[in-house]
Coordinates of C-alpha atoms and ligand atoms in Angstrom, one line a residue:
M1204 CA 14.1 1.4 -0.4
A1205 CA 15.8 4.7 -1.6
D1206 CA 14.9 5.9 -5.0
D1207 CA 18.1 5.9 -7.1
T1208 CA 16.5 6.4 -10.5
P1209 CA 18.6 8.9 -12.4
R1210 CA 16.7 12.2 -12.6
P1211 CA 17.5 15.1 -14.9
H1212 CA 19.7 17.7 -13.2
K1213 CA 17.5 20.7 -12.0
R1214 CA 18.4 23.9 -10.3
R1215 CA 18.3 23.4 -6.5
P1216 CA 14.9 24.5 -5.1
R1217 CA 15.0 27.6 -2.9
Y1218 CA 13.8 27.2 0.7
R1219 CA 13.7 29.1 3.9
G1220 CA 16.0 28.2 6.7
K1221 CA 18.8 25.7 6.9
N1222 CA 17.0 22.5 5.8
P1223 CA 14.4 21.9 3.3
R1224 CA 11.0 21.1 4.8
A1225 CA 8.5 20.7 1.8
F1226 CA 8.5 17.4 -0.2
H1227 CA 9.7 19.1 -3.5
E1228 CA 12.4 21.0 -1.6
K1229 CA 14.1 17.8 -0.5
Y1230 CA 16.1 17.6 -3.7
K1231 CA 18.9 15.4 -2.2
E1232 CA 16.5 12.8 -0.8
L1233 CA 14.6 12.8 -4.2
D1234 CA 17.9 12.0 -6.0
S1235 CA 19.6 9.3 -4.1
L1236 CA 21.8 8.3 -7.1
R1237 CA 23.5 11.7 -6.8
Y1238 CA 23.2 12.2 -3.0
G1239 CA 23.5 8.6 -1.7
A1240 CA 25.4 9.6 1.5
D1241 CA 22.7 12.2 2.4
V1242 CA 20.0 9.6 1.9
E1243 CA 21.9 7.1 4.0
K1244 CA 22.1 9.8 6.8
V1245 CA 18.3 10.2 6.7
L1246 CA 17.8 6.5 6.9
S1247 CA 20.1 6.0 9.7
S1248 CA 18.3 8.8 11.7
G1249 CA 15.2 6.5 11.5
K1250 CA 13.4 8.6 8.8
T1251 CA 12.1 7.6 5.5
P1252 CA 13.7 9.8 2.8
A1253 CA 11.3 11.7 0.5
G1254 CA 10.4 9.8 -2.6
S1255 CA 11.2 6.3 -1.2
H1256 CA 9.4 3.5 0.6
R1257 CA 10.7 1.3 3.4
P1258 CA 9.4 -2.2 2.9
I1259 CA 7.6 -3.4 6.0
M1260 CA 8.0 -6.8 7.8
V1261 CA 10.5 -8.1 5.3
D1262 CA 11.8 -11.0 7.5
E1263 CA 8.3 -12.0 8.6
I1264 CA 7.1 -12.1 5.0
L1265 CA 10.1 -14.1 3.8
E1266 CA 9.4 -16.6 6.6
C1267 CA 5.8 -17.0 5.4
L1268 CA 6.6 -17.2 1.6
R1269 CA 9.8 -19.3 2.0
P1270 CA 11.3 -18.4 -1.4
V1271 CA 13.9 -20.8 -2.8
P1272 CA 15.9 -20.7 -6.1
G1273 CA 14.0 -21.5 -9.2
E1274 CA 10.5 -20.5 -7.9
V1275 CA 8.0 -18.2 -9.6
A1276 CA 6.9 -15.3 -7.3
V1277 CA 4.2 -12.6 -7.8
D1278 CA 4.5 -9.2 -6.0
A1279 CA 0.9 -7.9 -6.6
T1280 CA 1.8 -4.4 -5.2
L1281 CA 5.3 -3.7 -6.4
G1282 CA 5.5 -0.2 -5.0
G1283 CA 9.1 0.9 -4.4
G1284 CA 10.2 -2.7 -5.1
G1285 CA 11.8 -3.4 -1.6
H1286 CA 9.9 -6.7 -1.0
A1287 CA 10.4 -7.7 -4.7
R1288 CA 14.1 -7.3 -4.4
A1289 CA 14.3 -9.4 -1.2
I1290 CA 12.3 -12.1 -2.9
L1291 CA 14.3 -12.0 -6.2
E1292 CA 17.6 -12.4 -4.2
R1293 CA 16.2 -15.7 -2.9
I1294 CA 14.6 -17.2 -6.0
L1295 CA 17.6 -16.7 -8.2
P1296 CA 19.1 -18.5 -9.9
G1297 CA 16.4 -20.0 -12.0
G1298 CA 13.4 -18.1 -10.6
R1299 CA 11.3 -15.1 -11.8
L1300 CA 9.2 -12.5 -10.3
I1301 CA 6.0 -11.1 -11.9
G1302 CA 5.4 -7.5 -10.5
L1303 CA 2.1 -5.6 -10.7
D1304 CA 1.2 -2.1 -9.7
V1305 CA -1.6 0.3 -10.8
D1306 CA 0.5 3.5 -10.3
P1307 CA 1.8 4.7 -13.7
I1308 CA 3.9 7.4 -12.1
E1309 CA 6.0 5.4 -9.7
L1310 CA 6.1 2.1 -11.6
P1311 CA 8.5 3.2 -14.3
R1312 CA 10.9 4.6 -11.6
T1313 CA 10.7 1.3 -9.7
E1314 CA 11.3 -0.7 -12.8
A1315 CA 14.3 1.4 -13.8
R1316 CA 15.8 1.0 -10.2
L1317 CA 15.4 -2.8 -10.3
R1318 CA 16.8 -3.0 -13.7
S1319 CA 19.8 -0.9 -12.7
A1320 CA 20.2 -3.4 -9.8
G1321 CA 20.7 -6.0 -12.4
F1322 CA 17.3 -7.7 -12.6
R1323 CA 16.7 -8.3 -16.3
P1324 CA 13.4 -9.0 -18.1
D1325 CA 13.9 -12.7 -18.0
V1326 CA 13.9 -12.7 -14.2
L1327 CA 11.6 -9.7 -13.5
S1328 CA 8.6 -8.7 -15.6
V1329 CA 6.7 -5.5 -14.6
H1330 CA 3.0 -5.0 -15.4
P1331 CA 1.0 -1.8 -15.1
S1332 CA -2.1 -3.7 -13.9
N1333 CA -4.6 -3.8 -11.1
F1334 CA -4.1 -7.0 -9.0
A1335 CA -7.7 -7.8 -9.7
G1336 CA -6.4 -8.9 -13.1
L1337 CA -3.7 -11.2 -11.7
A1338 CA -5.1 -14.4 -13.3
R1339 CA -5.0 -12.8 -16.8
V1340 CA -1.4 -11.5 -16.2
L1341 CA -0.3 -15.0 -15.3
A1342 CA -2.0 -16.5 -18.2
D1343 CA -0.4 -13.9 -20.6
Q1344 CA 3.0 -15.0 -19.2
G1345 CA 2.2 -18.6 -19.9
L1346 CA 2.1 -19.5 -16.3
A1347 CA -0.4 -21.9 -14.7
G1348 CA 0.3 -20.6 -11.2
A1349 CA 2.8 -19.0 -8.9
D1350 CA 4.8 -20.5 -6.0
M1351 CA 4.2 -17.5 -3.9
I1352 CA 2.1 -14.3 -4.0
L1353 CA 2.6 -11.1 -1.9
A1354 CA 0.1 -8.3 -1.5
D1355 CA 1.2 -5.3 0.5
L1356 CA -1.9 -3.2 0.5
G1357 CA -2.6 0.5 0.5
V1358 CA -0.4 3.3 -0.6
S1359 CA 3.4 3.6 -0.7
S1360 CA 5.4 6.4 1.0
M1361 CA 6.1 7.9 -2.4
Q1362 CA 2.4 8.3 -3.0
L1363 CA 1.5 9.4 0.5
D1364 CA 4.3 12.1 0.9
N1365 CA 4.0 13.7 -2.6
P1366 CA 1.5 16.5 -2.1
D1367 CA 0.8 16.4 -5.9
R1368 CA -0.8 13.0 -5.5
G1369 CA -3.4 14.3 -2.9
F1370 CA -3.3 11.5 -0.3
G1371 CA -2.1 13.4 2.7
Y1372 CA -2.5 16.7 4.4
K1373 CA 1.0 17.2 6.0
E1374 CA 1.5 19.5 2.9
S1375 CA -1.6 20.5 1.1
G1376 CA -2.3 19.5 -2.5
P1377 CA -5.1 18.8 -5.0
L1378 CA -7.7 16.4 -3.4
D1379 CA -7.0 13.6 -5.8
M1380 CA -6.1 10.3 -4.1
R1381 CA -6.1 8.2 -7.3
M1382 CA -3.4 5.5 -7.4
N1383 CA -3.8 5.6 -11.1
P1384 CA -4.5 9.3 -12.0
L1385 CA -5.4 8.2 -15.5
K1386 CA -8.6 6.4 -14.4
G1387 CA -11.7 7.2 -12.3
L1388 CA -12.6 10.4 -10.4
P1389 CA -10.4 12.4 -8.0
A1390 CA -11.6 12.6 -4.4
S1391 CA -12.8 16.2 -4.9
Q1392 CA -15.2 15.1 -7.5
L1393 CA -16.3 12.0 -5.7
L1394 CA -17.1 14.2 -2.7
A1395 CA -19.1 16.6 -4.8
R1396 CA -21.2 13.8 -6.4
T1397 CA -21.9 11.7 -3.3
A1398 CA -25.1 12.5 -1.4
V1399 CA -24.7 13.3 2.3
D1400 CA -26.3 10.1 3.7
K1401 CA -24.3 7.9 1.3
L1402 CA -21.1 9.8 2.4
A1403 CA -21.9 9.1 6.0
R1404 CA -22.2 5.4 5.4
L1405 CA -19.0 5.4 3.3
L1406 CA -17.1 7.0 6.2
E1407 CA -18.5 4.2 8.5
R1408 CA -18.0 1.3 6.1
N1409 CA -14.5 2.3 4.9
A1410 CA -12.9 3.5 8.0
D1411 CA -15.2 2.8 11.1
E1412 CA -15.6 6.7 11.6
P1413 CA -17.7 7.2 14.7
H1414 CA -18.7 10.8 13.8
A1415 CA -19.8 9.9 10.3
D1416 CA -23.1 11.9 10.1
L1417 CA -21.6 15.1 11.6
L1418 CA -18.6 14.9 9.2
A1419 CA -20.7 14.0 6.1
A1420 CA -22.8 17.1 6.6
A1421 CA -19.7 19.3 7.0
L1422 CA -18.0 17.8 4.0
K1423 CA -21.1 18.6 1.8
A1424 CA -21.4 22.2 3.0
G1425 CA -19.2 23.5 0.1
A1426 CA -16.7 22.5 -2.5
I1427 CA -13.4 21.0 -1.2
E1428 CA -10.5 21.0 -3.7
T1429 CA -7.4 20.6 -1.5
T1430 CA -6.2 18.1 1.1
G1431 CA -5.4 21.0 3.5
H1432 CA -9.0 22.2 3.2
L1433 CA -10.4 18.7 3.8
A1434 CA -8.4 18.3 7.0
E1435 CA -9.5 21.9 8.1
V1436 CA -13.3 21.1 7.5
V1437 CA -13.1 17.9 9.5
R1438 CA -11.2 19.6 12.4
D1439 CA -13.7 22.6 12.4
A1440 CA -16.7 20.2 12.3
L1441 CA -15.4 18.2 15.3
G1442 CA -15.1 21.5 17.4
V1443 CA -18.6 21.1 18.8
L1444 CA -17.7 17.7 20.3
R1445 CA -14.6 19.1 22.3
L1446 CA -12.5 16.1 21.3
S1447 CA -8.8 16.0 22.2
D1448 CA -6.3 16.9 19.5
E1449 CA -5.4 13.2 19.2
E1450 CA -9.0 12.2 18.6
A1451 CA -9.6 14.9 16.0
T1452 CA -6.4 13.8 14.2
A1453 CA -7.6 10.3 14.2
S1454 CA -10.9 11.4 12.6
I1455 CA -9.0 13.3 9.9
R1456 CA -6.9 10.2 9.2
R1457 CA -10.1 8.0 9.0
T1458 CA -11.8 10.5 6.6
F1459 CA -8.8 10.4 4.3
Q1460 CA -8.7 6.6 4.5
A1461 CA -12.4 6.3 3.7
L1462 CA -12.2 8.6 0.6
R1463 CA -9.1 6.9 -0.7
V1464 CA -10.8 3.4 -0.3
A1465 CA -13.8 4.8 -2.2
V1466 CA -11.7 6.6 -5.0
N1467 CA -9.7 3.5 -5.7
D1468 CA -12.5 1.0 -5.1
E1469 CA -10.1 -0.8 -2.8
F1470 CA -12.5 -3.2 -1.1
A1471 CA -13.9 -4.5 -4.4
T1472 CA -10.4 -5.1 -6.0
L1473 CA -9.2 -6.8 -2.8
D1474 CA -12.2 -9.1 -2.8
W1475 CA -11.5 -9.9 -6.4
L1476 CA -7.9 -10.7 -5.6
L1477 CA -8.8 -12.9 -2.6
R1478 CA -11.3 -14.9 -4.8
S1479 CA -8.7 -15.5 -7.5
L1480 CA -5.8 -16.5 -5.2
T1481 CA -6.2 -20.3 -5.2
E1482 CA -6.6 -20.2 -8.9
C1483 CA -3.3 -18.2 -9.2
L1484 CA -1.3 -20.3 -6.8
S1485 CA 0.4 -23.6 -7.8
P1486 CA -0.4 -26.5 -5.5
G1487 CA 1.5 -26.0 -2.2
G1488 CA 1.9 -22.3 -3.1
R1489 CA 2.1 -19.6 -0.3
V1490 CA 0.4 -16.2 -0.1
A1491 CA 1.1 -13.4 2.3
V1492 CA -1.1 -10.3 2.6
L1493 CA -0.1 -7.2 4.6
T1494 CA -3.1 -5.0 5.6
F1495 CA -3.2 -1.6 7.3
H1496 CA -6.8 -1.3 8.6
S1497 CA -9.6 -3.5 9.9
G1498 CA -11.7 -3.2 6.7
E1499 CA -8.9 -5.0 4.8
D1500 CA -7.9 -7.4 7.5
R1501 CA -11.5 -8.6 8.0
R1502 CA -11.7 -9.5 4.3
V1503 CA -8.4 -11.4 4.3
K1504 CA -9.2 -13.3 7.4
K1505 CA -12.6 -14.3 6.2
A1506 CA -11.3 -15.4 2.7
F1507 CA -8.5 -17.4 4.2
Q1508 CA -10.8 -19.1 6.8
S1509 CA -13.5 -20.0 4.2
G1510 CA -10.8 -21.3 1.8
H1511 CA -9.3 -23.4 4.7
R1512 CA -12.8 -24.7 5.5
D1513 CA -13.4 -25.7 1.9
G1514 CA -10.1 -27.5 1.6
L1515 CA -8.5 -25.0 -0.9
Y1516 CA -5.9 -23.9 1.7
E1517 CA -4.1 -26.7 3.6
S1518 CA -3.0 -24.3 6.3
I1519 CA -3.6 -20.6 7.3
S1520 CA -2.2 -18.2 9.9
D1521 CA -4.2 -18.7 13.1
E1522 CA -3.4 -15.1 14.2
V1523 CA -2.1 -12.0 12.7
V1524 CA 1.7 -11.4 12.7
R1525 CA 2.7 -7.9 13.7
A1526 CA 5.9 -5.9 13.3
G1527 CA 8.5 -6.1 16.0
R1528 CA 9.0 -3.2 18.4
D1529 CA 12.4 -2.2 16.8
E1530 CA 10.8 -2.0 13.4
V1531 CA 7.9 0.2 14.6
R1532 CA 10.3 2.5 16.3
A1533 CA 12.4 2.8 13.2
N1534 CA 9.3 3.1 10.8
P1535 CA 6.1 4.2 12.5
R1536 CA 4.2 3.2 9.4
A1537 CA 4.8 -0.4 10.4
S1538 CA 2.6 0.0 13.6
S1539 CA -0.7 -0.7 12.0
A1540 CA 0.5 -3.5 9.7
K1541 CA -1.1 -6.9 10.0
L1542 CA 0.3 -9.9 8.1
R1543 CA -1.7 -13.0 7.3
W1544 CA -0.6 -16.1 5.2
A1545 CA -2.1 -19.2 3.7
V1546 CA -0.7 -22.3 1.9
R1547 CA -2.7 -23.7 -1.0
A1548 CA -3.6 -27.4 -0.7
A1549 CA -1.5 -29.8 -2.8
S1550 CA -4.7 -31.1 -4.2
H1551 CA -8.2 -29.9 -3.7
S1552 CA -10.1 -32.2 -1.2
P1553 CA -13.1 -30.4 0.3
K1554 CA -13.4 -30.9 4.0
P1555 CA -16.8 -31.9 5.5
T1556 CA -18.7 -28.9 6.8
G1557 CA -17.9 -28.2 10.4
G1558 CA -14.2 -28.9 9.8
D1559 CA -11.2 -27.1 11.5
S1560 CA -12.1 -23.7 12.7
V1561 CA -9.3 -21.1 13.0
T1562 CA -9.7 -18.2 15.3
S1563 CA -8.0 -14.8 15.5
Ligands
SAM326 C1 2.4 -0.3 0.4 S1 2.8 -0.1 -1.3 C2 3.8 -1.5 -1.6 C3 5.2 -1.3 -1.2 C4 6.1 -2.4 -1.6 N1 5.8 -3.7 -1.1 C5 7.6 -2.1 -1.5 O1 8.4 -3.0 -0.9 O2 8.0 -1.0 -1.9 C6 1.4 -0.5 -2.1 C7 1.4 -0.4 -3.5 O3 0.3 -1.1 -4.1 C8 -0.2 -0.5 -5.2 N2 -1.6 -0.9 -5.3 C9 -2.6 -0.6 -4.5 N3 -3.8 -1.2 -4.9 C10 -3.5 -1.9 -6.0 C11 -4.2 -2.8 -6.9 N4 -5.5 -3.1 -6.7 N5 -3.5 -3.3 -7.9 C12 -2.2 -3.1 -8.1 N6 -1.4 -2.3 -7.3 C13 -2.1 -1.7 -6.3 C14 0.0 1.0 -4.9 O4 0.0 1.7 -6.1 C15 1.3 1.0 -4.2 O5 2.4 1.2 -5.1

């Protein structure tokens, strides 16, 4: 979804060559209200404009959530609001959507964009909250439960592409990685404070990194303050293994993922959300979770299977749903997405142990 939040007019940034390359130079893509036609051109070329996020597997998610007018929906990871908008269009008239996100930088932009698209506070409420606190947000809204809940995990393209946020290394930036920069420690400090053996286990646990011990030792050899430096240290350390460029890049990607998961305590908050889902869903309510790596998917799969065994869910996806080839071609970020869904039982009737087993 393109970011059409009005931005104050600024002098056009100077850049070398014919086209801007760096994130902050792409002033047209970052101001889609003023440069809508240019943003459309980027989108139709199959790229994601700077400062925007393309929602992934929208049709498949709508098929799982089955939104109809009058229903209450939760988007636990509002991001750029693309999924929320698609759901809102189906639950109106009469429905409402509760949107949560931890990011205090992007959330006001997304809210402004959705408001300017006509979604008033009576149909859309926006909450700067971790989804671990979903039960409390619903209670504060006077709701006993939602008819559907969506969680699209990880980071948005706006977060990933902006070098100031420190999530990526395409353009170097401060090694931060906090989805909420007002809370917790940036990745540079977490690295400095974590002992080498603990760091190795963190790389294994959070990203299945096969060269964890070698990389942990290299990461502790000196202070690392930027994302560019982090990528360089990993690449240099892997030199002794004579890996292909592709394998080295995969290790860099996994190192970034492992640190991001630790900085934002992503597994603990996901576990918390998964535990609270059946309490937050109305009887017969649907939940869809989109994950982007095996550490997340394993957790969702286990939680849905055990909820199904216990009779809390009447049905769950028996295998993951993946993005179609056309979507992956148009948006490579969809290639690692895995979608799972579950339907809360109309009434809780625990099954005898050894009940239905679901594989995938
Ligand atoms: C992949 S993006 C969601 C994109 C969104 N579905 C869309 O259509 O634009 C993930 C979003 O979830 C947010 N997020 C990640 N972990 C969260 C958590 N524990 N609680 C609330 N929001 C979270 C991130 O800040 C990010 O904005």
